[in-house]
Short mmCIF file of C-alpha atoms and ligand atoms in Angstrom, two decimals:
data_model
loop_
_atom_site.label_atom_id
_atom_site.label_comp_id
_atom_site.label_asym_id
_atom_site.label_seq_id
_atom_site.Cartn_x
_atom_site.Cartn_y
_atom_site.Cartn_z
CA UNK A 1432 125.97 66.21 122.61
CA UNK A 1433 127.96 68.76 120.35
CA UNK A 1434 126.36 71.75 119.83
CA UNK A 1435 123.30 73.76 120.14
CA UNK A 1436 124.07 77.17 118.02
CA UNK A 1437 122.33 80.58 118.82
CA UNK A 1438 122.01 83.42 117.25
CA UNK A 1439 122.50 86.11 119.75
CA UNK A 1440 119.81 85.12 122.23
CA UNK A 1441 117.37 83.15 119.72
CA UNK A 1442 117.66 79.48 118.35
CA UNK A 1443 119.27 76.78 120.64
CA UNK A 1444 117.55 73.39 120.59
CA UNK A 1445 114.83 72.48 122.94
CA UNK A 1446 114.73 68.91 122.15
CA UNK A 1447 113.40 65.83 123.78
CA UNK A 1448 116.07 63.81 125.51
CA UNK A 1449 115.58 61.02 122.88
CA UNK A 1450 115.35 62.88 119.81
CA UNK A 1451 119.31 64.27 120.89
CA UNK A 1452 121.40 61.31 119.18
CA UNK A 1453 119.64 61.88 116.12
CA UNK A 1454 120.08 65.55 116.44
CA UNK A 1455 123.95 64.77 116.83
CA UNK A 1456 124.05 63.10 113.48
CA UNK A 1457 122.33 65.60 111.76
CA UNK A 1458 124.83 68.26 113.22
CA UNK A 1459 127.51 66.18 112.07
CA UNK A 1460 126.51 64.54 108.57
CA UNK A 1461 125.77 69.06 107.87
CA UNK A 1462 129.05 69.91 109.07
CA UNK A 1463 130.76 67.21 107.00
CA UNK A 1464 129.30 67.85 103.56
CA UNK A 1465 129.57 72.20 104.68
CA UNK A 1466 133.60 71.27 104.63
CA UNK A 1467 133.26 69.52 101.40
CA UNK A 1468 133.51 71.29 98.35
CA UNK A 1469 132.13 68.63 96.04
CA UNK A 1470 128.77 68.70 97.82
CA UNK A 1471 128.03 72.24 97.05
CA UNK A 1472 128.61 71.41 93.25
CA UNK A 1473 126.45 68.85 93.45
CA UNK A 1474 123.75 71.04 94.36
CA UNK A 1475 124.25 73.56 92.41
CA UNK A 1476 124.67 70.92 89.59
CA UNK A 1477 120.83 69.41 90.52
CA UNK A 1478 119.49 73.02 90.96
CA UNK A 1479 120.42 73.95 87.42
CA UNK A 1480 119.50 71.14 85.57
CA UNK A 1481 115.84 70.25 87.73
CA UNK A 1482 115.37 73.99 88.91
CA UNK A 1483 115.91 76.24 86.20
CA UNK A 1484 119.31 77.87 88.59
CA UNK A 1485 120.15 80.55 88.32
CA UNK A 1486 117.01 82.02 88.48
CA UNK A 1487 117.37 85.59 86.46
CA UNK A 1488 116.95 89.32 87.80
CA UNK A 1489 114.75 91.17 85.69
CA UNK A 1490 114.82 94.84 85.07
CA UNK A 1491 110.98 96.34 86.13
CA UNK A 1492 111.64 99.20 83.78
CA UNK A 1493 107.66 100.04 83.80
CA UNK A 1494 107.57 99.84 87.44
CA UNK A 1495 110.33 102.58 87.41
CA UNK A 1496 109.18 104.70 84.98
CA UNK A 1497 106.03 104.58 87.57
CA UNK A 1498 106.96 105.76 90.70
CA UNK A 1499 109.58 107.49 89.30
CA UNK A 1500 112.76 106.40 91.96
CA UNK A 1501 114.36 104.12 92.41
CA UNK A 1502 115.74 101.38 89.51
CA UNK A 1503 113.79 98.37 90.43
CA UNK A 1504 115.26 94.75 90.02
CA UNK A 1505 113.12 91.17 90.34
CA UNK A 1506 115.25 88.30 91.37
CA UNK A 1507 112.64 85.71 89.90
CA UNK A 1508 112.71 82.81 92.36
CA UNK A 1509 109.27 81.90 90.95
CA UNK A 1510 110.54 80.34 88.01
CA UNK A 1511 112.25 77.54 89.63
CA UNK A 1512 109.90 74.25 89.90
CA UNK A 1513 107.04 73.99 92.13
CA UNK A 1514 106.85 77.91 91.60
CA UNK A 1515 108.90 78.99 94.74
CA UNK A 1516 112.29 79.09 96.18
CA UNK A 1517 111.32 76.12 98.87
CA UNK A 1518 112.64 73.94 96.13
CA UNK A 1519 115.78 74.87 97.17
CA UNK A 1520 115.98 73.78 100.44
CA UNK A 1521 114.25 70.85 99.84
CA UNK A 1522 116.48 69.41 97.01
CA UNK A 1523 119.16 70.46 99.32
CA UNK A 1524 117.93 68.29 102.39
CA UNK A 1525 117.67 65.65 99.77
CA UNK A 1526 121.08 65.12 99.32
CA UNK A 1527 122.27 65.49 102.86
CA UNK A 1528 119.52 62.51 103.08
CA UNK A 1529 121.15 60.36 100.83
CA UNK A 1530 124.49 60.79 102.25
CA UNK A 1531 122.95 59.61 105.92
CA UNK A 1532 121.93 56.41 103.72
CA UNK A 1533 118.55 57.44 104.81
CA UNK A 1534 115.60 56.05 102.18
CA UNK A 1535 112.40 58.31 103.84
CA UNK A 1536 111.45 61.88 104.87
CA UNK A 1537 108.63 63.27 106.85
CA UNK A 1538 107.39 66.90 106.79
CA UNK A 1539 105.11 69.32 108.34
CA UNK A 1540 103.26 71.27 105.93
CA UNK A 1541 100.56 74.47 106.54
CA UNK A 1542 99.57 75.85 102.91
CA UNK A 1543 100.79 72.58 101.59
CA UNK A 1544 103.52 74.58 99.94
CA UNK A 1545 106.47 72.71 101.30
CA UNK A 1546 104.57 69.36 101.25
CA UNK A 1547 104.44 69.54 97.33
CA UNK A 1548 108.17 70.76 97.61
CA UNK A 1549 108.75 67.60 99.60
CA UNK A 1550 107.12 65.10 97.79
CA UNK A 1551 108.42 65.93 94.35
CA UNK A 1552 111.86 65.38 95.68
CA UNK A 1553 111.34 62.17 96.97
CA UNK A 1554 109.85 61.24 93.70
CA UNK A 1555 113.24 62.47 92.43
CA UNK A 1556 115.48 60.96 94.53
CA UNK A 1557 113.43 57.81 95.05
CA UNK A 1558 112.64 58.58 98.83
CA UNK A 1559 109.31 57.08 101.21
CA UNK A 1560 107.43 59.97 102.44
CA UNK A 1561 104.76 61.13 104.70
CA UNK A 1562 103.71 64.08 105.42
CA UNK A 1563 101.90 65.88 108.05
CA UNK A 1564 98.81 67.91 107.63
CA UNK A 1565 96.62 70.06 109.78
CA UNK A 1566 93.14 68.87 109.35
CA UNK A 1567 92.29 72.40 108.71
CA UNK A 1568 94.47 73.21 106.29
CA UNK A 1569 93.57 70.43 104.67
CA UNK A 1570 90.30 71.39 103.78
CA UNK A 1571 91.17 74.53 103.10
CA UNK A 1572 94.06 73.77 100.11
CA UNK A 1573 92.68 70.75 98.82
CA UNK A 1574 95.09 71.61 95.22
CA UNK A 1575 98.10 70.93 97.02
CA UNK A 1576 97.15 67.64 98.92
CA UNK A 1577 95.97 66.16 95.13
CA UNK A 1578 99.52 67.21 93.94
CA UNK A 1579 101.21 65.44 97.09
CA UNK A 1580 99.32 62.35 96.77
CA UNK A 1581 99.63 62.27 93.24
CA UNK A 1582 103.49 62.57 93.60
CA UNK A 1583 103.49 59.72 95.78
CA UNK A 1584 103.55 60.82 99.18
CA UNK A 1585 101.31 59.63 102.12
CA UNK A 1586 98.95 62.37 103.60
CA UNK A 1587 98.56 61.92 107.58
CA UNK A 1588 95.80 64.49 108.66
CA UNK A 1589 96.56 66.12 112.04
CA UNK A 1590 93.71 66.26 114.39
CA UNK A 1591 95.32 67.40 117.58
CA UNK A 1592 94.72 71.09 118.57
CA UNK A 1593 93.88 73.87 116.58
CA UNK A 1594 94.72 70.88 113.64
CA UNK A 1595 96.82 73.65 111.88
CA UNK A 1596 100.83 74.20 111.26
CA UNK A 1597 101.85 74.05 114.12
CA UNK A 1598 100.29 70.70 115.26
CA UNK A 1599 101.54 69.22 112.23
CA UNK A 1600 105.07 69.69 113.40
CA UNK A 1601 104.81 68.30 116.47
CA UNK A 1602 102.96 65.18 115.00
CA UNK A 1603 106.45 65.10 112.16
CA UNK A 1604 108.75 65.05 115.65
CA UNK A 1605 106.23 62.45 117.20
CA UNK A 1606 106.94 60.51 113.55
CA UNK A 1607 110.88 61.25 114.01
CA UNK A 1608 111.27 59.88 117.18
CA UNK A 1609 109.77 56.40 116.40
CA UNK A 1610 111.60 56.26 112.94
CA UNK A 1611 114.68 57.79 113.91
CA UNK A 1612 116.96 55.37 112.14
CA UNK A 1613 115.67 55.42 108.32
CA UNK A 1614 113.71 58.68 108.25
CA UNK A 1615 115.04 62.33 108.07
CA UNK A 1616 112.99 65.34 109.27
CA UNK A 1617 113.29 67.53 105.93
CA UNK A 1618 112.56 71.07 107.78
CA UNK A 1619 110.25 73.99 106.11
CA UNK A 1620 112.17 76.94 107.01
CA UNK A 1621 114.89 78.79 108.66
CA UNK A 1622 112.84 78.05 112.20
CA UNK A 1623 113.15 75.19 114.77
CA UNK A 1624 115.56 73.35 116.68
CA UNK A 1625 119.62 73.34 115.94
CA UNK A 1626 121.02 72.27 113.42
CA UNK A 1627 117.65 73.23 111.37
CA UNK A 1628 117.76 77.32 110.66
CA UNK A 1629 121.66 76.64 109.69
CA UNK A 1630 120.55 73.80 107.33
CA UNK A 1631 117.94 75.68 105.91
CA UNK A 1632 119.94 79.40 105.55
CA UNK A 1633 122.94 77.02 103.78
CA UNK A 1634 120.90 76.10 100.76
CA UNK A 1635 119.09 79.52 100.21
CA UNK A 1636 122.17 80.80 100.31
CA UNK A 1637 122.11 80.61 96.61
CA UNK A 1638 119.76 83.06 95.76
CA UNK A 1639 121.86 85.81 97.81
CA UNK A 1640 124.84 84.59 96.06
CA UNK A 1641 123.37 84.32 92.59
CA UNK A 1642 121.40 87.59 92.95
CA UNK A 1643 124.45 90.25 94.37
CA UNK A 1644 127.10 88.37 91.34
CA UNK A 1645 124.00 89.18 88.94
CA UNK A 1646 123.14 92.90 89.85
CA UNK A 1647 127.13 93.92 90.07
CA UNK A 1648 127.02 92.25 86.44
CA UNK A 1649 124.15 94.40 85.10
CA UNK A 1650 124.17 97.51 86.95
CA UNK A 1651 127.82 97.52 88.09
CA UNK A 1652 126.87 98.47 91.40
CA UNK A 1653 125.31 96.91 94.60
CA UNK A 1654 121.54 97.84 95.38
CA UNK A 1655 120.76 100.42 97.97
CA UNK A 1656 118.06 98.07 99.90
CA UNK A 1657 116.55 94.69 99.06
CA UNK A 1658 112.76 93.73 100.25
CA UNK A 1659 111.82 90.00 100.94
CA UNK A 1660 108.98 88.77 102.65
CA UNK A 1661 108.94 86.86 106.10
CA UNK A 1662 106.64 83.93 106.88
CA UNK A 1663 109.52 81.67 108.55
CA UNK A 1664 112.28 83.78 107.30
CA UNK A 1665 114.10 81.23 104.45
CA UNK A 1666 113.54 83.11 101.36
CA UNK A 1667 114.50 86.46 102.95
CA UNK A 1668 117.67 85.06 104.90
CA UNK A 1669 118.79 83.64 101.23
CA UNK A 1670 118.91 86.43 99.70
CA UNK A 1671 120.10 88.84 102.79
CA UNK A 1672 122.64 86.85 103.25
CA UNK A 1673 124.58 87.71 99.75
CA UNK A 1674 124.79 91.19 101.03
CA UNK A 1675 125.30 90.48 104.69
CA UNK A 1676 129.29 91.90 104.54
CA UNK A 1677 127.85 95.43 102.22
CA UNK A 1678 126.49 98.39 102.89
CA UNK A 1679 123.10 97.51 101.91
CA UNK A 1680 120.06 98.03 103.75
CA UNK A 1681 117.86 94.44 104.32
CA UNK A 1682 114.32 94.73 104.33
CA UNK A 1683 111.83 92.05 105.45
CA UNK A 1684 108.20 92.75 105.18
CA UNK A 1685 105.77 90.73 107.27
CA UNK A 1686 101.98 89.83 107.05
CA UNK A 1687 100.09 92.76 108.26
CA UNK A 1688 97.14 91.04 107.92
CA UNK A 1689 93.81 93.43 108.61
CA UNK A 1690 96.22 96.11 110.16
CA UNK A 1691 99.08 96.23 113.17
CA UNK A 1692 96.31 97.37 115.40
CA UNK A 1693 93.61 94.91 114.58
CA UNK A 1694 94.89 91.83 116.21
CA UNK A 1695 94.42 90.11 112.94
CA UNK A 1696 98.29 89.44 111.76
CA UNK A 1697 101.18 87.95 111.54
CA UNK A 1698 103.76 90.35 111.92
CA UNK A 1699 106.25 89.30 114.83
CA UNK A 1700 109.13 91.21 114.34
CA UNK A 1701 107.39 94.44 112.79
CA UNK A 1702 104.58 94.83 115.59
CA UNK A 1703 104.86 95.07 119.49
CA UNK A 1704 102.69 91.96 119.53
CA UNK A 1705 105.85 89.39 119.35
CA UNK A 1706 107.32 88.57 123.13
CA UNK A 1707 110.13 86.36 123.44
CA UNK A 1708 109.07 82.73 123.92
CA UNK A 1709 110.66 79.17 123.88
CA UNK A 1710 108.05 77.25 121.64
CA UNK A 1711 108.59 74.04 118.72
CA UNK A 1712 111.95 73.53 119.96
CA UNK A 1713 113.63 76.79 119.58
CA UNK A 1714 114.04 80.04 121.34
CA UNK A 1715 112.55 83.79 118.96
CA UNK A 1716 109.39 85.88 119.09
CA UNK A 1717 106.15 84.41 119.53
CA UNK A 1718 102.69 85.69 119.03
CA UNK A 1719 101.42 84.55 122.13
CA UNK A 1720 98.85 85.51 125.04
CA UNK A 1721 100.89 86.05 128.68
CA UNK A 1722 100.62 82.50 129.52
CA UNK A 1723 102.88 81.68 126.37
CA UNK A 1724 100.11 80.50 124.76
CA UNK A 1725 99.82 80.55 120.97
CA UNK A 1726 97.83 83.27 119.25
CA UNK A 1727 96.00 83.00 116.01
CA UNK A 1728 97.66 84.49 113.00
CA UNK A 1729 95.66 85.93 110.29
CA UNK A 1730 97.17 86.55 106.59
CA UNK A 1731 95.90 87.00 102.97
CA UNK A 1732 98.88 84.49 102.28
CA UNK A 1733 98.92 81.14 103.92
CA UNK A 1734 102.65 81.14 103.92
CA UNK A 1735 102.94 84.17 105.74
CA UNK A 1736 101.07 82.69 108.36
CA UNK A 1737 103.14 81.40 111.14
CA UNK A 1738 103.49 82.57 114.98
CA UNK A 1739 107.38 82.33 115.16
CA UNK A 1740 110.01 83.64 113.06
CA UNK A 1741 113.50 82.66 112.25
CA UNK A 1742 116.47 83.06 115.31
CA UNK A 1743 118.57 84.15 112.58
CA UNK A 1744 116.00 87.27 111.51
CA UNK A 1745 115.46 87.79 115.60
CA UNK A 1746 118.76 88.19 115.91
CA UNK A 1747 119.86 90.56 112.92
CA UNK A 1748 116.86 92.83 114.03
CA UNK A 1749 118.29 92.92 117.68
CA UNK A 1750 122.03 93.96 115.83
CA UNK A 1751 120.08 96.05 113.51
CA UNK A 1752 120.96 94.61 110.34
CA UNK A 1753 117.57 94.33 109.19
CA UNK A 1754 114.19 96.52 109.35
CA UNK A 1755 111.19 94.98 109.64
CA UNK A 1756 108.11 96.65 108.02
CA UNK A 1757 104.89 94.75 107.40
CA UNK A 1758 102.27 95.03 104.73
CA UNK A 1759 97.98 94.71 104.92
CA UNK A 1760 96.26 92.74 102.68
CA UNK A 1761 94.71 95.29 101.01
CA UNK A 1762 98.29 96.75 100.23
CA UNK A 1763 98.70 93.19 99.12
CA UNK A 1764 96.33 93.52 96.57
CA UNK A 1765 96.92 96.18 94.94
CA UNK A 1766 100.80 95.81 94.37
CA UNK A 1767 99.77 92.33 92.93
CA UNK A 1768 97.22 94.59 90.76
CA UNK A 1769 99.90 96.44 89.84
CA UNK A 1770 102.43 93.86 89.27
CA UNK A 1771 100.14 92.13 86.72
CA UNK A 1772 99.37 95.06 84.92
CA UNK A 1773 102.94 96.93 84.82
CA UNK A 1774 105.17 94.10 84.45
CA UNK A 1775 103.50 90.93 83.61
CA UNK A 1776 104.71 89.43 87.01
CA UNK A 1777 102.22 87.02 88.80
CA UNK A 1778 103.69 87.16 92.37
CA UNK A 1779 102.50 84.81 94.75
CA UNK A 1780 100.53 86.35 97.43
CA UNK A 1781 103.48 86.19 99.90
CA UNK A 1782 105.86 88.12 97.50
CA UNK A 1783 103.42 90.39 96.72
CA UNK A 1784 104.33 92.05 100.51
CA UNK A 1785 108.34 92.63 99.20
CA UNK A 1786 106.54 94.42 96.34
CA UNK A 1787 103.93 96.48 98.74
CA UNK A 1788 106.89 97.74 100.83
CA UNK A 1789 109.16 98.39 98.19
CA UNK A 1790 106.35 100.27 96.31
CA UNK A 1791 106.16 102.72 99.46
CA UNK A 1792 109.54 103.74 99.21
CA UNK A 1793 110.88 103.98 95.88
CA UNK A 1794 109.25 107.21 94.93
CA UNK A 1795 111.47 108.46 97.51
CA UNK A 1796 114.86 107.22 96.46
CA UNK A 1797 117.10 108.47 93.61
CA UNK A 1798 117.17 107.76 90.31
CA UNK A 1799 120.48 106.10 90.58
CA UNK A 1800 119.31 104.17 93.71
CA UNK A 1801 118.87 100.68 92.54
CA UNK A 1802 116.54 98.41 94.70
CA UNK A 1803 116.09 94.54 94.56
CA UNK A 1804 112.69 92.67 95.21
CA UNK A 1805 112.91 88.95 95.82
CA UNK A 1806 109.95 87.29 93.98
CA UNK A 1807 109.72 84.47 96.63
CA UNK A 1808 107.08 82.52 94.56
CA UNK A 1809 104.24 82.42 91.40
CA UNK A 1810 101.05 83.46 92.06
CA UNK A 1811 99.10 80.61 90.11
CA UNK A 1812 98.91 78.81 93.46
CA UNK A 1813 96.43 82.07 94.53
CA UNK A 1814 94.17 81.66 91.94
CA UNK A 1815 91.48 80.70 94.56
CA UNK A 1816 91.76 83.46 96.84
CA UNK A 1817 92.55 86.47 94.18
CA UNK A 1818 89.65 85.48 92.54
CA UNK A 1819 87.91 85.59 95.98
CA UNK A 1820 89.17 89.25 96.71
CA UNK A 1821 88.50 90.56 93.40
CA UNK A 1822 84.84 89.34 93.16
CA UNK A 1823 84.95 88.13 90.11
CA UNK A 1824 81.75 87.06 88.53
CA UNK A 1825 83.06 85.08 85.56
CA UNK A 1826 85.44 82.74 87.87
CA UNK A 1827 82.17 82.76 90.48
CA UNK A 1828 80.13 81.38 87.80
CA UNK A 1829 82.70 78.94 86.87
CA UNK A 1830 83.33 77.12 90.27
CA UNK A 1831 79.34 77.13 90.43
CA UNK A 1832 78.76 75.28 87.27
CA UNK A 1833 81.86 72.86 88.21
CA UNK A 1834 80.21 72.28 91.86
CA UNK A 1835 76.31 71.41 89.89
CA UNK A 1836 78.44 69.11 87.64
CA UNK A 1837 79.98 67.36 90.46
CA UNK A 1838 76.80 67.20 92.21
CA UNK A 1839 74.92 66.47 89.42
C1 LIG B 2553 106.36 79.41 101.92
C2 LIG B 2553 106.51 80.67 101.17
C3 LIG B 2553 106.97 81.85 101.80
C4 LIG B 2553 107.24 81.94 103.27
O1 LIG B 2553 108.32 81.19 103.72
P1 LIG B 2553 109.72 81.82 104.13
O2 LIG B 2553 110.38 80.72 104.87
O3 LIG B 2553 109.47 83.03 104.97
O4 LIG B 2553 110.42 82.19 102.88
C5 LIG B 2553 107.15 82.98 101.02
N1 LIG B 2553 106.86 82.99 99.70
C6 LIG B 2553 106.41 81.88 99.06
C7 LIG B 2553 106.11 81.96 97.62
C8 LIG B 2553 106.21 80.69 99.78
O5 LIG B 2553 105.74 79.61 99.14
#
C-alpha cells in the first residue's frame, strides 16, 4: 500500500482489497515516468505529430465586437483528432501502458466519446481492447460504437442496472480484476479512484500550459477569467491548471439541463442538489436521493452527463479557487447559434456551456478585460441532436428517406 491522495476532503481510493496491488503499480509506474523528463517529451512529441499540438487560440473578434466587453479568446481543443481534448489523456495513458509492458486496455464509455478516443489509440500503439458500454447508450449513439468497432476494439454491452455510464465502469473494474496482469484500466476523466484524477489532470495539463504561454504571447497579458465546461472535470482542470499560481478567476460551467429547479440536470457543484457521497471508488459530490442512491442526470450533451464530479474541482470550489455556474439547454442552443453564425466555430454541445456562461458576462467586463473559452470539442458529433432541437425539415426528410431505403 503507498498512497491514497486527497484533495482536501474528496478523492482517496475506495478499492476492492484485490484490485490494491495493481493500484500500487499504477501509483508507482505514474510516479516514475512524472520524475522523468524524457517521458513528457515523448508526449508532447506524439501529441504534435498525431494531434495537431499545440492546438491554437483564436481571436473571436466578431464575438467582441458583439457584446461589446470583454476581448474574447478560443483555445481550440477541437481540432486535435477525434474532435476533443480526450485525445489527450488517452494517448497519454498509452504510453504509461507501454512502459508497464502491458499489450491491452479496457474502458468505460457513456456517449461513446472516450471509447472512440480509446480505441484509436490502441490501433496506434498496437494495443487489445474492450470496451464497456451501457446497453442504453448504446442504442442511443450508435455513430460512435461503428467507429469503435471499426477501429478494432471489442464492444461488451452492459446490461446491469440502469445499463448506462455508470454500470459500464463497474463492469471495466469487474474486467480489471480478472485481467489484472496484461490489461490497464485507461480512465475517462479526472474522477475515480487514486492514482486516476492525478493521471488524468497530468496529461491535460497541456492545454493550461499551451494556452497561458499562448495568450501572454498575443495579448501580453494574462486573461481576467477562463470558462470550461464540467462533465467529469478533465478538460476544465487542464486548462485551470495553467493559471492555478495567477490571479485569474476559473470558471466551470455545468449542465443545467431543463433548469436548477427542475430536477432535470447535471449540475453538482453549481446546484444545492450535490451531497457528499463515497460512490465508483472515490470520495466528491453526488447527485443522489438520501439513501446515497444515484439520481438520474439529464443534459442536452451526453458528456455532461455524469452524477459525480472530479475531487480535484470539489476541492478548489471548497478553497474557492473556482466558481461554478451552470448553463440550460436552451442557453445551450443559442450560444451554439451564435457561435456558428459569428465565428464559424462548431462547438460541441458540451463546449457550447463555456460559451453560454461566458456570453453572460462579457458585456459586463472592460474592454481591456481579456477572457479565454476552452473549446473542449467539435460539434459534428451533435449533428443528430442539433438537428433534433432545431426542427429541421430538410435533415427530417433526409433520415426518413435513409430509414425507407433501409427498410426497403
Ligand atoms: C467528454 C467531453 C466533455 C466532458 O468531459 P470532461 O472530463 O468534463 O472534460 C466535454 N467536452 C467534450 C467535447 C467531451 O467530449
Amino acid at each position: 500500500m503507498i498512497e491514497r491522495r486527497y484533495y482536501g476532503e474528496f478523492g482517496g481510493a475506495y478499492i476492492p482489497e484485490i484490485l490494491v496491488s495493481t493500484f500500487d503499480q499504477l501509483v508507482k509506474a505514474f510516479k516514475e515516468v512524472k520524475d522523468d523528463p524524457d517521458f513528457w517529451e515523448e508526449y508532447v512529441k506524439i501529441m504534435s505529430t498525431y494531434s495537431c499540438r499545440p492546438t491554437p487560440i483564436t481571436f473571436a473578434e466578431n464575438f467582441t465586437r458583439h457584446f461589446g466587453g470583454a476581448r474574447i479568446y478560443i483555445k481550440r481543443e477541437d481540432l486535435n483528432h477525434t474532435g476533443a481534448h480526450k485525445v489527450n489523456n488517452v494517448m497519454g495513458q498509452g504510453l504509461l501502458t507501454k512502459r508497464m509492458g502491458k499489450t491491452r486496455v479496457i474502458a468505460e464509455t457513456g456517449a461513446g466519446q472516450h471509447g472512440v478516443a480509446t480505441a484509436t489509440m490502441a490501433a496506434k500503439y498496437g494495443f487489445k481492447c474492450t470496451i464497456y458500454m451501457g446497453e442504453v447508450d448504446i442504442a442511443r449513439q450508435s455513430p460512435n460504437v461503428f467507429w469503435m468497432k471499426r477501429l478494432g476494439a471489442e464492444v461488451i454491452p452492459v446490461k446491469d442496472g440502469a445499463r448506462i455510464l455508470k454500470d459500464a465502469i463497474n463492469a471495466a473494474f469487474r474486467d480489471w480484476v480478472t485481467n489484472m496482469d496484461d490489461t490497464h484500466y485507461v480512465l475517462g476523466t479526472v474522477c475515480g479512484p487514486h492514482p486516476f484524477p492525478e493521471i488524468v489532470s497530468y496529461f491535460q495539463s497541456i492545454i493550461g500550459k499551451e494556452a497561458r504561454g499562448q495568450i501572454l504571447e498575443q495579448e501580453g497579458k494574462l486573461p481576467a477569467r477562463v470558462y470550461a465546461c464540467v462533465g467529469g472535470g478533465s478538460n476544465a482542470v487542464g486548462i485551470f491548471s495553467g493559471f492555478f499560481n495567477d490571479p485569474v478567476e476559473l470558471v466551470g460551467v455545468e449542465a443545467g439541463g431543463k433548469g436548477l429547479d427542475t430536477g432535470h440536470h447535471a449540475s453538482r457543484l453549481a446546484s444545492k442538489d450535490g451531497t457528499i457521497g463515497v460512490a465508483q471508488g472515490y470520495k466528491t459530490y453526488f447527485l443522489q436521493n438520501s439513501d446515497g442512491q444515484m439520481q438520474e442526470t439529464h443534459s442536452v450533451a451526453a458528456g455532461l452527463d455524469y452524477v459525480g464530479v472530479s475531487p480535484i474541482l470539489a476541492s478548489l470550489r471548497e478553497e474557492g479557487k473556482v466558481r461554478f455556474e451552470s448553463a440550460t439547454d436552451q442557453e445551450v442552443m443559442d450560444a451554439l447559434s451564435l457561435a456558428l453564425r459569428k465565428e464559424g466555430l462548431v462547438p460541441a454541445l458540451e463546449s457550447a456551456h463555456a460559451f453560454a456562461q461566458a456570453f453572460k458576462e462579457a458585456p459586463d467586463m472592460g474592454k481591456d478585460d481579456v477572457i479565454m473559452i476552452n473549446q473542449s470539442g467539435r460539434g459534428d458529433k451533435d449533428i443528430f441532436t442539433i438537428a433534433d432541437a432545431y426542427a429541421d425539415p430538410e435533415w427530417q426528410k433526409f433520415i426518413k428517406e435513409k430509414a425507407e431505403e433501409y427498410c426497403a
